Amino acid sequence: MLNIEKIRKDFPILQCTMHGKPLIYLDSSNTSQKPNGVIDAITHYYKNYNANIHRSIYELSAKATHLYEKTRTNIKEFINAKSTQEIIFTKGTTEAINLVASSLSFSEGDEIIVSTMEHHSNLVPWQKLGVKLRIIPISDKGELDLGAYQNLFNSHTKMVAITHASNVLGTINPIKEITKIAHQHQVAVLVDGAQAFPHLPVDVEDLDCDFYAFSSHKAYGPTGVGVLYGKKDLLEKMSPYQGGGNMIERVSLTDFTCNQLPYKFEAGTPNIADVIAFDAAINYIKSIGFENIMRHEQNLLHYATEKLNNIDGLRIIGNASKKLGVISFVMKEIHPHDIGTILDHEGIAVRAGHHCAMPLMERFKVPAMVRVSFGIYNTEKEIDHLSLALKTAERIFA
Ligand code: C6P
């Protein structure tokens, strides 16, 4: 059994009060809180190793480079990639998807298959290309219609870009099956792993996806860092994303040749401190173990679902059979923003709005939803407080 009280002590922010009440943080899908090890790693780097990487021969720079590359190796092993050349550091999931959109060559008439439950980050980069998007519909429970998916392929299909887990519905999509079908049509698959990566084990070899994008800040790591995993043969064929230092092998006044992978896609001075601290976040997750994380978050999901279902006028949106610890809901007569404000005054942080998934709001015919999302530090007691606050809101508005 996990000792959650001990885990909570690793997260200094959880000792804070908001509006005079203890903070109840239920917005980990937005960004997770950070344990001491991650916060300390940032300070430690600036106090002891601050130097630019890959450029200088002095010891300080060599140390910084070593720590930066250590994170890459850790991530390669964590997601079971074949080589560190397949791990590209980006600003986050959004930049990782934009990198693929701008570096793979697309032409007029190409089609990309996406789903109704995509975050804007997995829609807009493709829309900007002017290609046609073909949409996988979802059921009222919030599950993909895989039958419809199979019928979307044709000779113009260039890519499937799909989320591993919905940030609104919590639905965990069957990526292995989706990839298998796409590959039968010789179509590459990009997986938006922003939500799944912190909560379940990701094995890119087993999934067999061609690209997998994720962010550090949702996985107990710092903001401003993310990863694009890509199969080496595909990355080799892609053009560089940005031009500048580090991504080149040789430059003349008229042309350049590219550096080898992964540096070809890492132009300029990267976010060194935060990449190094991401290593501490990965190690933190490893120290708890996904088996424990998933058991705890699934318990919270079931406990909270039961509690919320007992509140008059509250409707949960997204009831997939495989869900992350995410619950979105609406309440009769109360706007989600009002619920967010009422909860805030009780010290409870939730997200209210369109959750960067406007097409999904349209699908469920609501302008906005309230979302609670769990991390390893949440407790049933916090859910009791949430439930009580929602019941009070319901009484006030009734
Ligand atoms: N979702 C949420 O509250 P970045 O901002 O690049 O780290 O992640 C973007 C992103 C991409 N895909 C999915 C499925 C996501 O959930 C997110 C971020 C946050 O749901 C902030 S909008």
Tab-separated table of N, CA, C and O in Angstrom, residues 278-388:
chain	number	residue	atom	x	y	z
A	278	PHE	N	13.853	17.116	-15.339
A	278	PHE	CA	12.885	16.116	-15.821
A	278	PHE	C	13.367	14.706	-15.442
A	278	PHE	O	12.581	13.806	-15.150
A	279	ASP	N	14.691	14.535	-15.419
A	279	ASP	CA	15.262	13.247	-15.022
A	279	ASP	C	14.810	12.892	-13.599
A	279	ASP	O	14.439	11.744	-13.317
A	280	ALA	N	14.808	13.905	-12.728
A	280	ALA	CA	14.389	13.670	-11.331
A	280	ALA	C	12.909	13.285	-11.286
A	280	ALA	O	12.498	12.461	-10.461
A	281	ALA	N	12.104	13.875	-12.177
A	281	ALA	CA	10.663	13.549	-12.208
A	281	ALA	C	10.459	12.102	-12.646
A	281	ALA	O	9.646	11.367	-12.067
A	282	ILE	N	11.215	11.689	-13.668
A	282	ILE	CA	11.102	10.303	-14.145
A	282	ILE	C	11.505	9.342	-13.018
A	282	ILE	O	10.837	8.331	-12.773
A	283	ASN	N	12.585	9.713	-12.328
A	283	ASN	CA	13.034	8.843	-11.237
A	283	ASN	C	12.009	8.802	-10.111
A	283	ASN	O	11.846	7.773	-9.450
A	284	TYR	N	11.316	9.924	-9.907
A	284	TYR	CA	10.270	9.947	-8.870
A	284	TYR	C	9.140	8.979	-9.241
A	284	TYR	O	8.693	8.175	-8.418
A	285	ILE	N	8.711	9.040	-10.490
A	285	ILE	CA	7.655	8.118	-10.952
A	285	ILE	C	8.132	6.666	-10.803
A	285	ILE	O	7.404	5.810	-10.301
A	286	LYS	N	9.377	6.424	-11.196
A	286	LYS	CA	9.925	5.062	-11.100
A	286	LYS	C	9.932	4.580	-9.647
A	286	LYS	O	9.665	3.416	-9.378
A	287	SER	N	10.266	5.511	-8.734
A	287	SER	CA	10.373	5.108	-7.327
A	287	SER	C	9.010	4.708	-6.757
A	287	SER	O	8.933	3.900	-5.838
A	288	ILE	N	7.951	5.262	-7.295
A	288	ILE	CA	6.608	4.876	-6.821
A	288	ILE	C	6.110	3.663	-7.611
A	288	ILE	O	5.528	2.731	-7.046
A	289	GLY	N	6.350	3.676	-8.905
A	289	GLY	CA	5.962	2.534	-9.744
A	289	GLY	C	4.578	2.722	-10.338
A	289	GLY	O	3.640	3.122	-9.637
A	290	PHE	N	4.453	2.426	-11.633
A	290	PHE	CA	3.168	2.631	-12.309
A	290	PHE	C	2.057	1.746	-11.748
A	290	PHE	O	0.901	2.139	-11.732
A	291	GLU	N	2.428	0.571	-11.278
A	291	GLU	CA	1.394	-0.308	-10.725
A	291	GLU	C	0.698	0.402	-9.556
A	291	GLU	O	-0.528	0.432	-9.467
A	292	ASN	N	1.515	0.999	-8.675
A	292	ASN	CA	0.963	1.721	-7.511
A	292	ASN	C	0.227	2.979	-7.937
A	292	ASN	O	-0.840	3.304	-7.411
A	293	ILE	N	0.803	3.697	-8.895
A	293	ILE	CA	0.180	4.944	-9.365
A	293	ILE	C	-1.197	4.640	-9.946
A	293	ILE	O	-2.201	5.275	-9.605
A	294	MET	N	-1.246	3.621	-10.800
A	294	MET	CA	-2.521	3.314	-11.476
A	294	MET	C	-3.559	2.823	-10.473
A	294	MET	O	-4.717	3.200	-10.553
A	295	ARG	N	-3.126	1.984	-9.518
A	295	ARG	CA	-4.089	1.476	-8.533
A	295	ARG	C	-4.680	2.640	-7.722
A	295	ARG	O	-5.886	2.750	-7.566
A	296	HIS	N	-3.807	3.535	-7.275
A	296	HIS	CA	-4.265	4.656	-6.454
A	296	HIS	C	-5.197	5.577	-7.257
A	296	HIS	O	-6.279	5.954	-6.778
A	297	GLU	N	-4.802	5.910	-8.478
A	297	GLU	CA	-5.610	6.857	-9.264
A	297	GLU	C	-6.935	6.224	-9.702
A	297	GLU	O	-7.956	6.917	-9.797
A	298	GLN	N	-6.920	4.909	-9.959
A	298	GLN	CA	-8.187	4.238	-10.319
A	298	GLN	C	-9.119	4.198	-9.108
A	298	GLN	O	-10.329	4.378	-9.240
A	299	ASN	N	-8.561	3.985	-7.913
A	299	ASN	CA	-9.396	4.013	-6.694
A	299	ASN	C	-10.045	5.379	-6.536
A	299	ASN	O	-11.238	5.478	-6.240
A	300	LEU	N	-9.239	6.429	-6.746
A	300	LEU	CA	-9.785	7.799	-6.617
A	300	LEU	C	-10.872	8.030	-7.670
A	300	LEU	O	-11.912	8.625	-7.376
A	301	LEU	N	-10.617	7.539	-8.889
A	301	LEU	CA	-11.595	7.723	-9.966
A	301	LEU	C	-12.932	7.074	-9.582
A	301	LEU	O	-13.990	7.701	-9.703
A	302	HIS	N	-12.890	5.851	-9.093
A	302	HIS	CA	-14.137	5.155	-8.761
A	302	HIS	C	-14.827	5.790	-7.563
A	302	HIS	O	-16.040	5.980	-7.555
A	303	TYR	N	-14.035	6.181	-6.577
A	303	TYR	CA	-14.590	6.826	-5.383
A	303	TYR	C	-15.279	8.141	-5.768
A	303	TYR	O	-16.420	8.400	-5.386
A	304	ALA	N	-14.580	8.943	-6.573
A	304	ALA	CA	-15.122	10.258	-6.944
A	304	ALA	C	-16.334	10.109	-7.867
A	304	ALA	O	-17.309	10.867	-7.748
A	305	THR	N	-16.287	9.143	-8.783
A	305	THR	CA	-17.415	8.954	-9.710
A	305	THR	C	-18.681	8.648	-8.910
A	305	THR	O	-19.756	9.211	-9.171
A	306	GLU	N	-18.535	7.781	-7.914
A	306	GLU	CA	-19.703	7.414	-7.095
A	306	GLU	C	-20.223	8.636	-6.333
A	306	GLU	O	-21.419	8.906	-6.307
A	307	LYS	N	-19.311	9.380	-5.744
A	307	LYS	CA	-19.714	10.579	-4.963
A	307	LYS	C	-20.417	11.596	-5.862
A	307	LYS	O	-21.449	12.150	-5.506
A	308	LEU	N	-19.830	11.881	-7.020
A	308	LEU	CA	-20.389	12.917	-7.895
A	308	LEU	C	-21.718	12.473	-8.490
A	308	LEU	O	-22.632	13.288	-8.685
A	309	ASN	N	-21.836	11.184	-8.759
A	309	ASN	CA	-23.106	10.680	-9.311
A	309	ASN	C	-24.256	10.826	-8.315
A	309	ASN	O	-25.419	10.745	-8.690
A	310	ASN	N	-23.925	11.038	-7.050
A	310	ASN	CA	-24.969	11.211	-6.019
A	310	ASN	C	-25.396	12.650	-5.829
A	310	ASN	O	-26.177	12.943	-4.936
A	311	ILE	N	-24.849	13.539	-6.641
A	311	ILE	CA	-25.211	14.964	-6.488
A	311	ILE	C	-26.311	15.311	-7.494
A	311	ILE	O	-26.167	15.052	-8.698
A	312	ASP	N	-27.393	15.883	-6.976
A	312	ASP	CA	-28.536	16.224	-7.839
A	312	ASP	C	-28.109	17.158	-8.958
A	312	ASP	O	-27.409	18.141	-8.712
A	313	GLY	N	-28.554	16.861	-10.157
A	313	GLY	CA	-28.331	17.773	-11.284
A	313	GLY	C	-26.939	17.713	-11.867
A	313	GLY	O	-26.622	18.471	-12.776
A	314	LEU	N	-26.076	16.834	-11.328
A	314	LEU	CA	-24.706	16.751	-11.866
A	314	LEU	C	-24.631	15.617	-12.891
A	314	LEU	O	-25.091	14.508	-12.641
A	315	ARG	N	-24.081	15.928	-14.062
A	315	ARG	CA	-23.961	14.927	-15.123
A	315	ARG	C	-22.487	14.785	-15.519
A	315	ARG	O	-21.858	15.753	-15.951
A	316	ILE	N	-21.983	13.563	-15.333
A	316	ILE	CA	-20.590	13.290	-15.745
A	316	ILE	C	-20.571	13.045	-17.253
A	316	ILE	O	-21.412	12.311	-17.781
A	317	ILE	N	-19.621	13.670	-17.927
A	317	ILE	CA	-19.477	13.464	-19.377
A	317	ILE	C	-18.203	12.663	-19.614
A	317	ILE	O	-17.109	13.107	-19.257
A	318	GLY	N	-18.387	11.472	-20.192
A	318	GLY	CA	-17.241	10.579	-20.409
A	318	GLY	C	-17.300	9.412	-19.446
A	318	GLY	O	-16.937	9.548	-18.274
A	319	ASN	N	-17.807	8.298	-19.937
A	319	ASN	CA	-17.948	7.101	-19.095
A	319	ASN	C	-17.339	5.897	-19.790
A	319	ASN	O	-17.917	4.807	-19.801
A	320	ALA	N	-16.190	6.099	-20.370
A	320	ALA	CA	-15.525	5.008	-21.097
A	320	ALA	C	-15.149	3.888	-20.131
A	320	ALA	O	-14.950	4.132	-18.936
A	321	SER	N	-15.025	2.683	-20.660
A	321	SER	CA	-14.681	1.573	-19.764
A	321	SER	C	-13.221	1.672	-19.309
A	321	SER	O	-12.881	1.223	-18.227
A	322	LYS	N	-12.368	2.291	-20.126
A	322	LYS	CA	-10.975	2.493	-19.693
A	322	LYS	C	-10.715	3.981	-19.570
A	322	LYS	O	-10.685	4.689	-20.588
A	323	LYS	N	-10.559	4.446	-18.331
A	323	LYS	CA	-10.417	5.885	-18.085
A	323	LYS	C	-9.222	6.181	-17.193
A	323	LYS	O	-8.907	5.407	-16.291
A	324	LEU	N	-8.634	7.347	-17.409
A	324	LEU	CA	-7.653	7.881	-16.463
A	324	LEU	C	-8.407	8.529	-15.311
A	324	LEU	O	-9.647	8.653	-15.360
A	325	GLY	N	-7.689	9.017	-14.324
A	325	GLY	CA	-8.311	9.708	-13.194
A	325	GLY	C	-8.723	11.129	-13.554
A	325	GLY	O	-8.163	12.106	-13.046
A	326	VAL	N	-9.682	11.216	-14.459
A	326	VAL	CA	-10.188	12.509	-14.960
A	326	VAL	C	-11.711	12.434	-14.990
A	326	VAL	O	-12.259	11.471	-15.521
A	327	ILE	N	-12.377	13.434	-14.392
A	327	ILE	CA	-13.848	13.454	-14.461
A	327	ILE	C	-14.299	14.852	-14.875
A	327	ILE	O	-14.016	15.833	-14.188
A	328	SER	N	-15.007	14.918	-15.996
A	328	SER	CA	-15.587	16.193	-16.426
A	328	SER	C	-17.094	16.118	-16.214
A	328	SER	O	-17.693	15.057	-16.378
A	329	PHE	N	-17.662	17.249	-15.846
A	329	PHE	CA	-19.098	17.235	-15.581
A	329	PHE	C	-19.727	18.606	-15.795
A	329	PHE	O	-19.016	19.622	-15.876
A	330	VAL	N	-21.041	18.601	-15.909
A	330	VAL	CA	-21.811	19.846	-15.919
A	330	VAL	C	-22.882	19.727	-14.843
A	330	VAL	O	-23.228	18.620	-14.424
A	331	MET	N	-23.396	20.891	-14.371
A	331	MET	CA	-24.471	20.881	-13.376
A	331	MET	C	-25.605	21.745	-13.888
A	331	MET	O	-25.360	22.827	-14.423
A	332	LYS	N	-26.796	21.229	-13.691
A	332	LYS	CA	-27.999	21.939	-14.125
A	332	LYS	C	-27.995	23.357	-13.548
A	332	LYS	O	-27.715	23.527	-12.356
A	333	GLU	N	-28.301	24.331	-14.348
A	333	GLU	CA	-28.491	25.723	-13.898
A	333	GLU	C	-27.217	26.429	-13.417
A	333	GLU	O	-27.263	27.587	-13.078
A	334	ILE	N	-26.090	25.737	-13.302
A	334	ILE	CA	-24.888	26.437	-12.820
A	334	ILE	C	-23.810	26.407	-13.897
A	334	ILE	O	-23.433	25.335	-14.374
A	335	HIS	N	-23.339	27.600	-14.251
A	335	HIS	CA	-22.293	27.656	-15.277
A	335	HIS	C	-20.995	27.087	-14.701
A	335	HIS	O	-20.660	27.348	-13.538
A	336	PRO	N	-20.251	26.327	-15.512
A	336	PRO	CA	-18.990	25.751	-15.028
A	336	PRO	C	-18.038	26.777	-14.400
A	336	PRO	O	-17.357	26.483	-13.411
A	337	HIS	N	-18.019	28.001	-14.943
A	337	HIS	CA	-17.128	29.009	-14.352
A	337	HIS	C	-17.560	29.375	-12.942
A	337	HIS	O	-16.724	29.630	-12.072
A	338	ASP	N	-18.881	29.403	-12.705
A	338	ASP	CA	-19.363	29.691	-11.344
A	338	ASP	C	-18.967	28.561	-10.392
A	338	ASP	O	-18.589	28.811	-9.247
A	339	ILE	N	-19.067	27.339	-10.890
A	339	ILE	CA	-18.661	26.200	-10.041
A	339	ILE	C	-17.177	26.321	-9.705
A	339	ILE	O	-16.773	26.167	-8.546
A	340	GLY	N	-16.380	26.658	-10.729
A	340	GLY	CA	-14.936	26.823	-10.518
A	340	GLY	C	-14.655	27.877	-9.454
A	340	GLY	O	-13.780	27.692	-8.591
A	341	THR	N	-15.415	28.982	-9.498
A	341	THR	CA	-15.195	30.073	-8.535
A	341	THR	C	-15.612	29.649	-7.123
A	341	THR	O	-14.900	29.919	-6.145
A	342	ILE	N	-16.754	28.975	-7.039
A	342	ILE	CA	-17.218	28.512	-5.714
A	342	ILE	C	-16.188	27.554	-5.107
A	342	ILE	O	-15.816	27.669	-3.935
A	343	LEU	N	-15.703	26.632	-5.932
A	343	LEU	CA	-14.730	25.659	-5.431
A	343	LEU	C	-13.428	26.354	-5.030
A	343	LEU	O	-12.816	26.020	-4.010
A	344	ASP	N	-13.032	27.337	-5.820
A	344	ASP	CA	-11.807	28.076	-5.510
A	344	ASP	C	-11.884	28.684	-4.105
A	344	ASP	O	-10.913	28.671	-3.351
A	345	HIS	N	-13.066	29.202	-3.752
A	345	HIS	CA	-13.212	29.807	-2.427
A	345	HIS	C	-13.138	28.781	-1.306
A	345	HIS	O	-12.975	29.136	-0.145
A	346	GLU	N	-13.258	27.521	-1.680
A	346	GLU	CA	-13.084	26.444	-0.686
A	346	GLU	C	-11.655	25.892	-0.738
A	346	GLU	O	-11.366	24.861	-0.121
A	347	GLY	N	-10.803	26.542	-1.533
A	347	GLY	CA	-9.404	26.083	-1.650
A	347	GLY	C	-9.231	24.954	-2.652
A	347	GLY	O	-8.163	24.337	-2.723
A	348	ILE	N	-10.307	24.700	-3.429
A	348	ILE	CA	-10.260	23.555	-4.349
A	348	ILE	C	-9.971	24.045	-5.767
A	348	ILE	O	-10.746	24.816	-6.340
A	349	ALA	N	-8.861	23.578	-6.340
A	349	ALA	CA	-8.461	24.012	-7.687
A	349	ALA	C	-8.918	22.979	-8.716
A	349	ALA	O	-8.472	21.825	-8.690
A	350	VAL	N	-9.855	23.395	-9.573
A	350	VAL	CA	-10.300	22.538	-10.684
A	350	VAL	C	-10.218	23.373	-11.957
A	350	VAL	O	-10.076	24.593	-11.891
A	351	ARG	N	-10.340	22.746	-13.112
A	351	ARG	CA	-10.380	23.534	-14.349
A	351	ARG	C	-11.817	23.618	-14.837
A	351	ARG	O	-12.554	22.621	-14.797
A	352	ALA	N	-12.217	24.814	-15.286
A	352	ALA	CA	-13.559	25.007	-15.855
A	352	ALA	C	-13.388	25.739	-17.176
A	352	ALA	O	-12.679	26.732	-17.250
A	353	GLY	N	-14.039	25.241	-18.225
A	353	GLY	CA	-13.910	25.901	-19.530
A	353	GLY	C	-14.033	24.884	-20.644
A	353	GLY	O	-14.638	23.824	-20.471
A	354	HIS	N	-13.397	25.216	-21.787
A	354	HIS	CA	-13.503	24.281	-22.925
A	354	HIS	C	-12.326	23.315	-22.974
A	354	HIS	O	-12.281	22.421	-23.816
A	355	HIS	N	-11.382	23.472	-22.076
A	355	HIS	CA	-10.256	22.536	-21.926
A	355	HIS	C	-9.450	22.361	-23.215
A	355	HIS	O	-8.888	21.287	-23.466
A	356	CYS	N	-9.415	23.418	-24.024
A	356	CYS	CA	-8.686	23.361	-25.311
A	356	CYS	C	-9.179	22.197	-26.160
A	356	CYS	O	-8.372	21.512	-26.837
A	357	ALA	N	-10.475	21.940	-26.098
A	357	ALA	CA	-11.065	20.864	-26.889
A	357	ALA	C	-12.462	21.313	-27.336
A	357	ALA	O	-13.470	20.667	-27.024
A	358	MET	N	-12.497	22.430	-28.060
A	358	MET	CA	-13.794	22.995	-28.459
A	358	MET	C	-14.651	22.029	-29.282
A	358	MET	O	-15.860	21.954	-29.057
A	359	PRO	N	-14.055	21.280	-30.229
A	359	PRO	CA	-14.913	20.352	-30.985
A	359	PRO	C	-15.599	19.307	-30.093
A	359	PRO	O	-16.703	18.860	-30.387
A	360	LEU	N	-14.930	18.965	-29.006
A	360	LEU	CA	-15.523	17.995	-28.082
A	360	LEU	C	-16.696	18.609	-27.318
A	360	LEU	O	-17.706	17.944	-27.042
A	361	MET	N	-16.575	19.911	-26.997
A	361	MET	CA	-17.690	20.615	-26.320
A	361	MET	C	-18.901	20.594	-27.255
A	361	MET	O	-20.029	20.353	-26.826
A	362	GLU	N	-18.626	20.839	-28.530
A	362	GLU	CA	-19.715	20.838	-29.531
A	362	GLU	C	-20.361	19.458	-29.614
A	362	GLU	O	-21.576	19.333	-29.693
A	363	ARG	N	-19.510	18.423	-29.588
A	363	ARG	CA	-20.018	17.042	-29.693
A	363	ARG	C	-21.003	16.745	-28.550
A	363	ARG	O	-22.004	16.068	-28.738
A	364	PHE	N	-20.702	17.268	-27.358
A	364	PHE	CA	-21.587	16.999	-26.216
A	364	PHE	C	-22.570	18.148	-25.964
A	364	PHE	O	-23.252	18.172	-24.947
A	365	LYS	N	-22.593	19.106	-26.912
A	365	LYS	CA	-23.549	20.211	-26.885
A	365	LYS	C	-23.524	20.996	-25.573
A	365	LYS	O	-24.556	21.293	-24.973
A	366	VAL	N	-22.307	21.276	-25.099
A	366	VAL	CA	-22.145	22.134	-23.915
A	366	VAL	C	-21.085	23.181	-24.245
A	366	VAL	O	-20.159	22.908	-25.018
A	367	PRO	N	-21.209	24.393	-23.669
A	367	PRO	CA	-20.188	25.406	-23.958
A	367	PRO	C	-18.915	25.175	-23.159
A	367	PRO	O	-17.821	25.618	-23.544
A	368	ALA	N	-19.062	24.508	-22.034
A	368	ALA	CA	-17.916	24.328	-21.133
A	368	ALA	C	-18.223	23.183	-20.160
A	368	ALA	O	-19.372	22.738	-20.060
A	369	MET	N	-17.216	22.719	-19.477
A	369	MET	CA	-17.378	21.668	-18.450
A	369	MET	C	-16.463	22.009	-17.275
A	369	MET	O	-15.523	22.787	-17.422
A	370	VAL	N	-16.768	21.391	-16.129
A	370	VAL	CA	-15.836	21.441	-15.001
A	370	VAL	C	-15.042	20.144	-15.059
A	370	VAL	O	-15.603	19.097	-15.391
A	371	ARG	N	-13.751	20.217	-14.768
A	371	ARG	CA	-12.956	18.985	-14.790
A	371	ARG	C	-12.156	18.843	-13.500
A	371	ARG	O	-11.511	19.793	-13.064
A	372	VAL	N	-12.254	17.660	-12.890
A	372	VAL	CA	-11.341	17.344	-11.785
A	372	VAL	C	-10.396	16.257	-12.295
A	372	VAL	O	-10.814	15.366	-13.033
A	373	SER	N	-9.133	16.358	-11.928
A	373	SER	CA	-8.168	15.356	-12.397
A	373	SER	C	-7.183	15.085	-11.272
A	373	SER	O	-6.795	15.982	-10.531
A	374	PHE	N	-6.810	13.813	-11.162
A	374	PHE	CA	-6.047	13.371	-9.996
A	374	PHE	C	-4.581	13.135	-10.300
A	374	PHE	O	-4.202	12.778	-11.415
A	375	GLY	N	-3.798	13.300	-9.258
A	375	GLY	CA	-2.377	12.942	-9.293
A	375	GLY	C	-2.120	11.989	-8.142
A	375	GLY	O	-3.017	11.692	-7.345
A	376	ILE	N	-0.874	11.590	-8.017
A	376	ILE	CA	-0.502	10.587	-7.020
A	376	ILE	C	-0.736	11.092	-5.586
A	376	ILE	O	-0.876	10.316	-4.647
A	377	TYR	N	-0.806	12.431	-5.419
A	377	TYR	CA	-0.914	13.014	-4.072
A	377	TYR	C	-2.345	13.225	-3.591
A	377	TYR	O	-2.568	13.686	-2.484
A	378	ASN	N	-3.344	12.929	-4.415
A	378	ASN	CA	-4.728	13.205	-3.996
A	378	ASN	C	-5.280	12.108	-3.084
A	378	ASN	O	-4.797	10.982	-3.087
A	379	THR	N	-6.291	12.503	-2.297
A	379	THR	CA	-6.833	11.574	-1.295
A	379	THR	C	-8.366	11.525	-1.382
A	379	THR	O	-8.999	12.440	-1.926
A	380	GLU	N	-8.942	10.492	-0.800
A	380	GLU	CA	-10.413	10.386	-0.754
A	380	GLU	C	-10.998	11.532	0.076
A	380	GLU	O	-12.080	12.028	-0.216
A	381	LYS	N	-10.252	11.933	1.105
A	381	LYS	CA	-10.728	13.035	1.956
A	381	LYS	C	-10.906	14.313	1.121
A	381	LYS	O	-11.868	15.059	1.304
A	382	GLU	N	-10.019	14.534	0.192
A	382	GLU	CA	-10.126	15.720	-0.671
A	382	GLU	C	-11.386	15.616	-1.545
A	382	GLU	O	-12.064	16.617	-1.799
A	383	ILE	N	-11.683	14.397	-1.976
A	383	ILE	CA	-12.882	14.201	-2.798
A	383	ILE	C	-14.139	14.434	-1.948
A	383	ILE	O	-15.132	14.984	-2.433
A	384	ASP	N	-14.078	14.058	-0.672
A	384	ASP	CA	-15.214	14.339	0.224
A	384	ASP	C	-15.463	15.849	0.298
A	384	ASP	O	-16.598	16.313	0.267
A	385	HIS	N	-14.379	16.622	0.405
A	385	HIS	CA	-14.507	18.099	0.457
A	385	HIS	C	-15.114	18.612	-0.842
A	385	HIS	O	-15.978	19.494	-0.829
A	386	LEU	N	-14.656	18.068	-1.959
A	386	LEU	CA	-15.174	18.480	-3.271
A	386	LEU	C	-16.680	18.209	-3.328
A	386	LEU	O	-17.468	19.084	-3.717
A	387	SER	N	-17.051	17.029	-2.939
A	387	SER	CA	-18.449	16.619	-3.007
A	387	SER	C	-19.326	17.524	-2.135
A	387	SER	O	-20.400	17.971	-2.549
A	388	LEU	N	-18.828	17.823	-0.957
A	388	LEU	CA	-19.569	18.699	-0.031
A	388	LEU	C	-19.739	20.095	-0.634
A	388	LEU	O	-20.837	20.682	-0.601
